[in-house]
mmCIF file of C-alpha atoms and ligand atoms in Angstrom:
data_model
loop_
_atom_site.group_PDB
_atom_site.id
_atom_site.type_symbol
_atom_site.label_atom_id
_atom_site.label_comp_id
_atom_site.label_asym_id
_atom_site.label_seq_id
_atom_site.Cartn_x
_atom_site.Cartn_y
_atom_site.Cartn_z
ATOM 1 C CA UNK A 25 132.074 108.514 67.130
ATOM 2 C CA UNK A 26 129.296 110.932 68.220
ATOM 3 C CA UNK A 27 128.015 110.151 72.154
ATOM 4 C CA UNK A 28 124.573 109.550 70.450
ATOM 5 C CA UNK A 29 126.366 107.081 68.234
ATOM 6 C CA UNK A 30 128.054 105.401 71.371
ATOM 7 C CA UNK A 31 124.908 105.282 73.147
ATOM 8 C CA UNK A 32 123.184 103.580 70.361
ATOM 9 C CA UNK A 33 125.900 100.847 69.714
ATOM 10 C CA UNK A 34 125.779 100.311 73.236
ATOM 11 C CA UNK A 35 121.806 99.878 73.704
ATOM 12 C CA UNK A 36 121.643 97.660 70.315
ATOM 13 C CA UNK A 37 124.575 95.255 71.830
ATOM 14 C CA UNK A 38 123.145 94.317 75.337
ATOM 15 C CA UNK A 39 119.885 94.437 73.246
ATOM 16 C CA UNK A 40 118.525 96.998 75.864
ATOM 17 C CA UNK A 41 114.990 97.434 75.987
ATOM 18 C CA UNK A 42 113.848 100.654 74.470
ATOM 19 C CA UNK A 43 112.338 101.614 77.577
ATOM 20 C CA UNK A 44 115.798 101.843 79.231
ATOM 21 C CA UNK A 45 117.008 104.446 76.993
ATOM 22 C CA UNK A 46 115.839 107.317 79.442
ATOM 23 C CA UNK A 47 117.703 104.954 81.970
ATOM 24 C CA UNK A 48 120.960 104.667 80.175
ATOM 25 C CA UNK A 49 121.348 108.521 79.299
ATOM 26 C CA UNK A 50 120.564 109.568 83.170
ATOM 27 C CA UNK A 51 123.635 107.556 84.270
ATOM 28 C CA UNK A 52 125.917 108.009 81.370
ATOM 29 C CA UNK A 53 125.123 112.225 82.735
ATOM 30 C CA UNK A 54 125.489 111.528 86.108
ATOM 31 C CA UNK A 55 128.702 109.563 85.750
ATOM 32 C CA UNK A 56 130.002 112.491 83.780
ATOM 33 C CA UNK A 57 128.676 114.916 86.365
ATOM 34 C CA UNK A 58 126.021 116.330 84.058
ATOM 35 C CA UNK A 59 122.309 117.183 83.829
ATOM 36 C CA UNK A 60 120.212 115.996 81.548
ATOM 37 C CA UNK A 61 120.031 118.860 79.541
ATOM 38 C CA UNK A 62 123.885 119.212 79.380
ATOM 39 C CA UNK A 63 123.692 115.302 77.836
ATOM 40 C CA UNK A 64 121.679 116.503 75.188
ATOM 41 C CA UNK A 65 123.718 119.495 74.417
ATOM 42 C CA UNK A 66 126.757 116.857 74.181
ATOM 43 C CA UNK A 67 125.360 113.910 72.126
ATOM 44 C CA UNK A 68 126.331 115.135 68.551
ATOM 45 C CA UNK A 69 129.679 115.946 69.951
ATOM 46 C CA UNK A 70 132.888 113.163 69.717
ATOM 47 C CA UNK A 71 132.427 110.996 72.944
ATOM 48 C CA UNK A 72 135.831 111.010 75.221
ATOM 49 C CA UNK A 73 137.881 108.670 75.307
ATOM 50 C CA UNK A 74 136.562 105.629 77.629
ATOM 51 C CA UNK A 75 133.147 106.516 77.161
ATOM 52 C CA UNK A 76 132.624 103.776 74.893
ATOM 53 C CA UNK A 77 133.881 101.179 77.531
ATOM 54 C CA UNK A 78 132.124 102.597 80.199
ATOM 55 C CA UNK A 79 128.526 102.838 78.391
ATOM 56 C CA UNK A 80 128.773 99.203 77.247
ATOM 57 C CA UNK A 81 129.169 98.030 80.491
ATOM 58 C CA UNK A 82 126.017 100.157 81.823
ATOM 59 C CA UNK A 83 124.095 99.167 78.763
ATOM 60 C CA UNK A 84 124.740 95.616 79.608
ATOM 61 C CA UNK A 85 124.241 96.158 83.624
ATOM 62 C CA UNK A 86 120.698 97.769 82.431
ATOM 63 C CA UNK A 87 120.184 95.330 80.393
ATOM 64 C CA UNK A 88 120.958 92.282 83.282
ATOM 65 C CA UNK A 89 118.335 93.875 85.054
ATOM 66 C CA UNK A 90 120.731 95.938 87.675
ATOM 67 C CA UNK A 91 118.725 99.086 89.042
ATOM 68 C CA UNK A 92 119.746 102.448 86.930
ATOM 69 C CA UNK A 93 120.231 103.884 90.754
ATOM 70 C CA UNK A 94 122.917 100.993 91.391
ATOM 71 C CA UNK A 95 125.077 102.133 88.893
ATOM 72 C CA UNK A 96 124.636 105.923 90.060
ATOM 73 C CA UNK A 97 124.647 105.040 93.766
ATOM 74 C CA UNK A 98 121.829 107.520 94.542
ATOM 75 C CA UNK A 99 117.542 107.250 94.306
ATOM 76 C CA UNK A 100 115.860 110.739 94.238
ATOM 77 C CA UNK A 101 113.052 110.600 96.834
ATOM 78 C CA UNK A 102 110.708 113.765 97.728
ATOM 79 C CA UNK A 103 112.946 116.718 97.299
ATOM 80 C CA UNK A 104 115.649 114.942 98.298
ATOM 81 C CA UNK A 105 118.829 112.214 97.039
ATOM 82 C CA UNK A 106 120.154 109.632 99.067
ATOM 83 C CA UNK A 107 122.207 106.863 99.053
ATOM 84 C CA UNK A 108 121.687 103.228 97.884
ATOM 85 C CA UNK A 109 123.958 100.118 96.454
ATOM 86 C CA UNK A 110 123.573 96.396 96.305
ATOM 87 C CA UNK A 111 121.000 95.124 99.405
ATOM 88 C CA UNK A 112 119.566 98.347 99.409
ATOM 89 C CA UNK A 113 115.980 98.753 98.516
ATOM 90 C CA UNK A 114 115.738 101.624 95.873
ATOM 91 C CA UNK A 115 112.558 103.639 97.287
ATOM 92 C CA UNK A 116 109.316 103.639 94.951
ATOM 93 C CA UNK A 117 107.449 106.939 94.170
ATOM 94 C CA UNK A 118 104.330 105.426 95.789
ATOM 95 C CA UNK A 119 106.276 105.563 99.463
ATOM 96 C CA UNK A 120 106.572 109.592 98.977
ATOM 97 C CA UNK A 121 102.658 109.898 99.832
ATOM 98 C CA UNK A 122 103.635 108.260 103.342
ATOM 99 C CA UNK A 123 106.001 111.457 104.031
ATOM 100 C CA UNK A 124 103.236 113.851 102.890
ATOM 101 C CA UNK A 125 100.744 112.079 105.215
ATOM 102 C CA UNK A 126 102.969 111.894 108.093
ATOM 103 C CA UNK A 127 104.048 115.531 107.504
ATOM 104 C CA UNK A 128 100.505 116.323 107.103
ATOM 105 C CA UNK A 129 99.248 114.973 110.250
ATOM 106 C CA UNK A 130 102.305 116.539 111.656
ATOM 107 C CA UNK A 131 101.787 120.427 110.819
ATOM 108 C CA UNK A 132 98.046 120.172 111.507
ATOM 109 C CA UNK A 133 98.759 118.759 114.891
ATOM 110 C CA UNK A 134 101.274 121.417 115.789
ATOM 111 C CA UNK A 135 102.914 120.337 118.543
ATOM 112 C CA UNK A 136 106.350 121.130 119.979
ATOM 113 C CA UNK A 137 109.039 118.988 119.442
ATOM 114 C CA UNK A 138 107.418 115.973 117.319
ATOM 115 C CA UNK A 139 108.789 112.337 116.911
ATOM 116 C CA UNK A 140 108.548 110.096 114.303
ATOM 117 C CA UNK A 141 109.715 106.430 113.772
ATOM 118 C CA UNK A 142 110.304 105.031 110.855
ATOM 119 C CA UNK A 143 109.976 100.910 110.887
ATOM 120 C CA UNK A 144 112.029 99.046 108.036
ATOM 121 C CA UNK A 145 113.957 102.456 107.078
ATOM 122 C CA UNK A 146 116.196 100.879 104.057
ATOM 123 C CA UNK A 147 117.509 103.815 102.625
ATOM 124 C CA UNK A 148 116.225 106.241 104.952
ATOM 125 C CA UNK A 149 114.045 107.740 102.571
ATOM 126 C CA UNK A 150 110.990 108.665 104.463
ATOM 127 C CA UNK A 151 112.849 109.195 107.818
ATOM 128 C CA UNK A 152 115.087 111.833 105.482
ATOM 129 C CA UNK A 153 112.290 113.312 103.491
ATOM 130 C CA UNK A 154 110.092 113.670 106.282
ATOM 131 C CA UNK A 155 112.856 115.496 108.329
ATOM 132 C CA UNK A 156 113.830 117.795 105.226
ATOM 133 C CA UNK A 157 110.255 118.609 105.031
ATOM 134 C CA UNK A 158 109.555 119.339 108.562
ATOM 135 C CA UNK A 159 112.602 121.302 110.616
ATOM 136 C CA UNK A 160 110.838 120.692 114.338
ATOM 137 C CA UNK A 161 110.732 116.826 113.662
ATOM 138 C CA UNK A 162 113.115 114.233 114.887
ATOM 139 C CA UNK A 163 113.216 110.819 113.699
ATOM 140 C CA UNK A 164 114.726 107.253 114.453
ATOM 141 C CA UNK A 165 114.717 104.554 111.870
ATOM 142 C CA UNK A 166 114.927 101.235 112.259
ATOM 143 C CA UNK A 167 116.527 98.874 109.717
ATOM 144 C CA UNK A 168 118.052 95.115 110.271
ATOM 145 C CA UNK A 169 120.642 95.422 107.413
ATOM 146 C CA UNK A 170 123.938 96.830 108.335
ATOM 147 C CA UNK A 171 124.934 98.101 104.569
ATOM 148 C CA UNK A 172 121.099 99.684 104.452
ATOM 149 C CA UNK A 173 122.065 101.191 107.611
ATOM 150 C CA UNK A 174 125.147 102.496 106.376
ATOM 151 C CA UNK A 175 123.713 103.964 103.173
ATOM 152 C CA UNK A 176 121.635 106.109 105.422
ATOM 153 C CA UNK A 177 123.750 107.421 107.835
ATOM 154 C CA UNK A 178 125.773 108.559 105.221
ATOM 155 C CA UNK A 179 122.656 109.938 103.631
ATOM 156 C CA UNK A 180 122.244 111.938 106.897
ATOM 157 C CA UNK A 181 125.456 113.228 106.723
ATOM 158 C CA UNK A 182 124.759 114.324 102.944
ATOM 159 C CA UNK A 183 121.470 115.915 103.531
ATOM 160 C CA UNK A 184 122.756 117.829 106.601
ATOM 161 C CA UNK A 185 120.380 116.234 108.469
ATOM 162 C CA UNK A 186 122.559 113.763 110.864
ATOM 163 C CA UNK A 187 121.550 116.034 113.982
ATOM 164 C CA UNK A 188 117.976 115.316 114.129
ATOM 165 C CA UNK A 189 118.011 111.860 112.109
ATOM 166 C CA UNK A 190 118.917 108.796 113.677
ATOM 167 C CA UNK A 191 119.177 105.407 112.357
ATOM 168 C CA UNK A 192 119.666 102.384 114.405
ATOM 169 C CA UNK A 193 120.064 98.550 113.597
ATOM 170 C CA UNK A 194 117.772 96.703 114.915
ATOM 171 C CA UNK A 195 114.743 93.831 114.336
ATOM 172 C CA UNK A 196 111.548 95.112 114.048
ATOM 173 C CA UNK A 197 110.087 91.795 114.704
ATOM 174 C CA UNK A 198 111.773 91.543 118.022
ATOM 175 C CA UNK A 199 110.389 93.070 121.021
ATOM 176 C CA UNK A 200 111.014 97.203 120.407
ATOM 177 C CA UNK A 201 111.729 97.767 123.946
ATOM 178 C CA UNK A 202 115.556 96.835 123.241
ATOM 179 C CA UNK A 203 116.172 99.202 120.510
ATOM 180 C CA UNK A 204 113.100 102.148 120.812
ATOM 181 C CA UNK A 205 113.009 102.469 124.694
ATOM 182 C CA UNK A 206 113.147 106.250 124.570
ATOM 183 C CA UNK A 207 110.141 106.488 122.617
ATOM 184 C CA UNK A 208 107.862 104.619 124.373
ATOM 185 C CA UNK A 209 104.527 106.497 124.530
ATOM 186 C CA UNK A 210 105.713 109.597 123.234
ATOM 187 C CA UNK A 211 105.829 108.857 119.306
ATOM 188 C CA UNK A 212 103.737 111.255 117.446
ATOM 189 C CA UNK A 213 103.725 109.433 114.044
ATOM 190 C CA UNK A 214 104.853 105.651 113.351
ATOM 191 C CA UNK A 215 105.331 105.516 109.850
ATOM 192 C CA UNK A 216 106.320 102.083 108.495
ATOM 193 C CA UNK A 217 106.861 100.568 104.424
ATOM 194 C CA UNK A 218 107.815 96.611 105.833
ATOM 195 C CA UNK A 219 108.575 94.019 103.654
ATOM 196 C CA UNK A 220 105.184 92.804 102.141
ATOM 197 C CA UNK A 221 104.813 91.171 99.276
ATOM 198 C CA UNK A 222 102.829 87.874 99.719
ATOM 199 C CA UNK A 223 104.219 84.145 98.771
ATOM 200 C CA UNK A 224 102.026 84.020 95.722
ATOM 201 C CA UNK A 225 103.349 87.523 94.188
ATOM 202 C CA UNK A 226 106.957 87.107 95.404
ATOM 203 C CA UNK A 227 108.817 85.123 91.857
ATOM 204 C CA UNK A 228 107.163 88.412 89.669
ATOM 205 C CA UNK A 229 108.180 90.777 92.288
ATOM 206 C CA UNK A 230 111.299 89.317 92.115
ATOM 207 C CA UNK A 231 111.505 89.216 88.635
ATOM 208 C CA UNK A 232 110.723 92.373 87.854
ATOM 209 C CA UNK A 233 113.735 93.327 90.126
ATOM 210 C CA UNK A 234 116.353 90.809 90.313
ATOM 211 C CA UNK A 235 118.383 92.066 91.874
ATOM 212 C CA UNK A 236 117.171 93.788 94.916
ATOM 213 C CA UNK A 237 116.990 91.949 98.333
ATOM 214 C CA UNK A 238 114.256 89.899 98.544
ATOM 215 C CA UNK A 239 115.082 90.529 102.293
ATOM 216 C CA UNK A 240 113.231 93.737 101.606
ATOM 217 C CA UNK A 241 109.979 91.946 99.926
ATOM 218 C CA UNK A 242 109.153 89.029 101.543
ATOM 219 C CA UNK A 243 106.487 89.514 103.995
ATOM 220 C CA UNK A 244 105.454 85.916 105.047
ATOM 221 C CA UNK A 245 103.284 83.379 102.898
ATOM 222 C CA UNK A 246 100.310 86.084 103.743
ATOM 223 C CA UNK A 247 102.361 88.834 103.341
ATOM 224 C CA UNK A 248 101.672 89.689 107.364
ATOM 225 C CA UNK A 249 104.242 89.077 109.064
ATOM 226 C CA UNK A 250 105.636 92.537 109.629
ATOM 227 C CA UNK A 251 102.250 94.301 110.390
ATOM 228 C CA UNK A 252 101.183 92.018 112.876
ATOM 229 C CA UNK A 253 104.175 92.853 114.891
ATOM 230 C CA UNK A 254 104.009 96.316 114.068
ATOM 231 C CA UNK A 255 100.404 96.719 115.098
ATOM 232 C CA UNK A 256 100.440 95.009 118.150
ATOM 233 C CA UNK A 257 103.491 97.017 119.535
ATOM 234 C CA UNK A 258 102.302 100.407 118.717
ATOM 235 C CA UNK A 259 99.585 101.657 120.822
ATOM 236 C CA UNK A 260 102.372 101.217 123.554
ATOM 237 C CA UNK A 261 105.004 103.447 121.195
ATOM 238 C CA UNK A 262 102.265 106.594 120.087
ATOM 239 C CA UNK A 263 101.400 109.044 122.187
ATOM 240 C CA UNK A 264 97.762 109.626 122.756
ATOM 241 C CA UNK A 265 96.543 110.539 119.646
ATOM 242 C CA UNK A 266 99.304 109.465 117.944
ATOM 243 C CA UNK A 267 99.511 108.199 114.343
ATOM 244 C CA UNK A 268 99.882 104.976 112.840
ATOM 245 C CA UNK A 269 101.202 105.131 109.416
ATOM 246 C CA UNK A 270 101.686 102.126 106.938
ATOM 247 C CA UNK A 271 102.059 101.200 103.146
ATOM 248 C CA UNK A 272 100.268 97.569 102.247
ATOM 249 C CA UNK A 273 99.367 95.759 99.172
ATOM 250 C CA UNK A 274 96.299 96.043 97.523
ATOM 251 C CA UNK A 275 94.037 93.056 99.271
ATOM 252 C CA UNK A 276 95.039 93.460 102.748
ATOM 253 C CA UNK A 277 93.461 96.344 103.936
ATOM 254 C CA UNK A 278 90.838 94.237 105.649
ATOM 255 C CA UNK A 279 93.154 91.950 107.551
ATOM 256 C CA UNK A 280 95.072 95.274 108.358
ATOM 257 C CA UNK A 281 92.225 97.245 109.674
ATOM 258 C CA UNK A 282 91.503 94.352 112.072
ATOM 259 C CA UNK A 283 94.486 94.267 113.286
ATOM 260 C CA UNK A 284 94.656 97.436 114.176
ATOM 261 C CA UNK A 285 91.172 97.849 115.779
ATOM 262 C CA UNK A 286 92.046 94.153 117.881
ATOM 263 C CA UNK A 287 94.938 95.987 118.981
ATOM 264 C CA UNK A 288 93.582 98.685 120.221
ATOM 265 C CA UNK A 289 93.982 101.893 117.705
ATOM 266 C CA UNK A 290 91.228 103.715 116.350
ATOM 267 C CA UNK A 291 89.203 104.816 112.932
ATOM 268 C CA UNK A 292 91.611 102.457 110.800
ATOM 269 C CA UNK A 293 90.904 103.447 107.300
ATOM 270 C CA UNK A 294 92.860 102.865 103.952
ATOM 271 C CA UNK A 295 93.598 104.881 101.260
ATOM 272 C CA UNK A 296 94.253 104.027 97.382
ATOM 273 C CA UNK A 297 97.093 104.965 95.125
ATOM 274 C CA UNK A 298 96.714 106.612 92.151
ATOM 275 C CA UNK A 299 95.740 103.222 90.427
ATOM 276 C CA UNK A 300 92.934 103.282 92.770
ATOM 277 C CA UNK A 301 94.227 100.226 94.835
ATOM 278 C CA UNK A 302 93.999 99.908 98.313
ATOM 279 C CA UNK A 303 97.765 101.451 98.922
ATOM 280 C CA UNK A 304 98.278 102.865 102.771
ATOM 281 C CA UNK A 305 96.314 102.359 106.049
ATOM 282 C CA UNK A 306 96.270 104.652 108.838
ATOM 283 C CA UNK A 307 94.872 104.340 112.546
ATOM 284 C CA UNK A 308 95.180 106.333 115.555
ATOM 285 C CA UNK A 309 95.754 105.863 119.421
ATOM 286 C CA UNK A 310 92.741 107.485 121.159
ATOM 287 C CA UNK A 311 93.334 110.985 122.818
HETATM 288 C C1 LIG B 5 110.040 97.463 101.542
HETATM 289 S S1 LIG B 5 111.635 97.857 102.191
HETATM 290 C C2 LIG B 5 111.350 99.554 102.592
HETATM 291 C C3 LIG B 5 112.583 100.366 102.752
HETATM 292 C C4 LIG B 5 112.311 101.865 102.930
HETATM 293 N N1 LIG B 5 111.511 102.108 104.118
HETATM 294 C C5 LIG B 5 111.598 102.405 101.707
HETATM 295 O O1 LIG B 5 110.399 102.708 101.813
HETATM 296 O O2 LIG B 5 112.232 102.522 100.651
HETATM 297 C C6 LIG B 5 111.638 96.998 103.717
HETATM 298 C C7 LIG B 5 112.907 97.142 104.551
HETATM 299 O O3 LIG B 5 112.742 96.311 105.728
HETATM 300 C C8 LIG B 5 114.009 95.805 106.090
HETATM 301 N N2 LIG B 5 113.797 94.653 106.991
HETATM 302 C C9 LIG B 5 113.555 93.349 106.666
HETATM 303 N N3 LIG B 5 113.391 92.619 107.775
HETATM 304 C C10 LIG B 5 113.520 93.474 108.829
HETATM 305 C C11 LIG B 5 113.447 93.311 110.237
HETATM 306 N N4 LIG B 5 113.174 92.120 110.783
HETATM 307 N N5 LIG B 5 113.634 94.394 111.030
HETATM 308 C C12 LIG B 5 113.915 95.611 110.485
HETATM 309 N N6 LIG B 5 113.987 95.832 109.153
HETATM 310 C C13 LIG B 5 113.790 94.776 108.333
HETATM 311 C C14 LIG B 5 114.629 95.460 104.762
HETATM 312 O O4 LIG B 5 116.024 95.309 104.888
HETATM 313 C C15 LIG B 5 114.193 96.659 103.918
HETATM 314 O O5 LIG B 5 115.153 97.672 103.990
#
């Protein structure tokens, strides 16, 4: 049998949706080591032996609703790959405008030596991306879940970037002072994507991505939880003049923005995605 042929056998027995085509060819090439291109060079050619078994068993893993980026171990984020696996949140294309708005703010501010946290790191997507982007930046993440925290490091190590990235486990709900004392007042950007999906939208968030941690949804029956804390700690974290950084969910931005001004941060504003929806909020400590 053909590759193609393999591929289609596969799909039509785990009754893969046809939208996860694209899905199963990417990690039937990067199992093999190939590019896409070099898949569709091979898939009129006889398919080596234990293909067959092997693309069954992604078809059906697709098919279960498992992440294409499980089964490859890696999530391309920015210009860069890194890690993930089970309990890792696979990082959304919507979280890359957070690194070009905290590497924005960055350049334009030109100052030596910047910092930047990132709250909730997961992966360590935007600490990583934001550090690739920017060589003068160092940044700290801080994630709860040890294999998250794992995943990262060894992200770090991957990207070449373990000198001036560092991530640390810790509780972001808990008072920072144990795990961030360095940083206290001298954070240039706090950049944060917290778990925030509200009760009421958590069973189709969840459903639409069974299984991922809901660890890395959940944001309280308001969906608050993790901004309020977040907020309230990090006038005392920025610098003067410092920058505030957050993704939300469409419907918050109000609650957010009053937050931030009862806490003390200036010209909170929002921004949409490219739906249009209220998608990131931004405030600053005054100068
Ligand atoms: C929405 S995910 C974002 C992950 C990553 N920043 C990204 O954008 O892909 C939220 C992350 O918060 C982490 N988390 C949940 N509770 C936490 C806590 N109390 N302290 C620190 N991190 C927490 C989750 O494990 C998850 O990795």
């Amino acid at each position: 049998m053909t590759l193609r042929e393999v591929i289609a056998q596969a799909e039509q027995r785990a009754q893969l949706l046809s939208q996860k085509h694209g899905e199963l060819q990417y990690v039937v090439a990067t199992s093999k080591g190939w590019s896409c291109s070099d898949l569709l060079l091979r898939l009129d050619q006889p398919a080596e032996t234990g293909t067959q078994a092997f693309v069954e068993h992604a078809a059906q893993q697709l098919a279960d609703g498992y992440p294409a980026e499980y089964l490859t171990g890696y999530a391309a984020f920015c210009d860069i790959v890194v890690r993930v696996r089970e309990g890792v949140l696979v990082p959304r294309p919507e979280t890359e405008n957070l690194v070009q708005m905290a590497g924005d703010f960055i350049i334009e501010q030109d100052r030596p030596s910047p910092i930047a946290l990132d709250l909730c790191s997961g992966s360590g997507a935007i600490a990583l991306a934001l550090a690739a982007r920017l060589p003068q930046v160092a940044v700290v993440g801080l994630e709860l879940d040890a294999v998250s925290v794992s995943c990262s490091r060894e992200s770090a190590l991957d990207v070449g970037l373990s000198e001036r990235v560092r991530f640390i486990q810790g509780n972001v709900l808990a008072a920072w002072s144990l795990a961030l004392a360095d940083f206290r007042s001298r954070t240039d950007v706090i950049v944060s994507n917290p778990p925030y999906v509200r009760e009421q939208r958590l069973l189709p968030a969840h459903e639409s991505s069974p299984l991922e941690p809901v660890r890395a949804l959940y944001g309280g029956v308001s969906g608050m939880v993790f901004y309020r804390r977040i907020i309230a700690q990090a006038r005392d974290w920025l610098r003067p003049g410092g920058l505030l950084l957050l993704e939300i969910d469409d419907g918050m931005e109000r609650g957010i923005l009053d937050l931030c001004e009862r806490y003390g941060l200036q010209g909170g504003r929002w921004l949409p995605d490219l739906r249009g929806l209220p998608r990131y909020a931004e405030a600053r400590r005054a100068e």
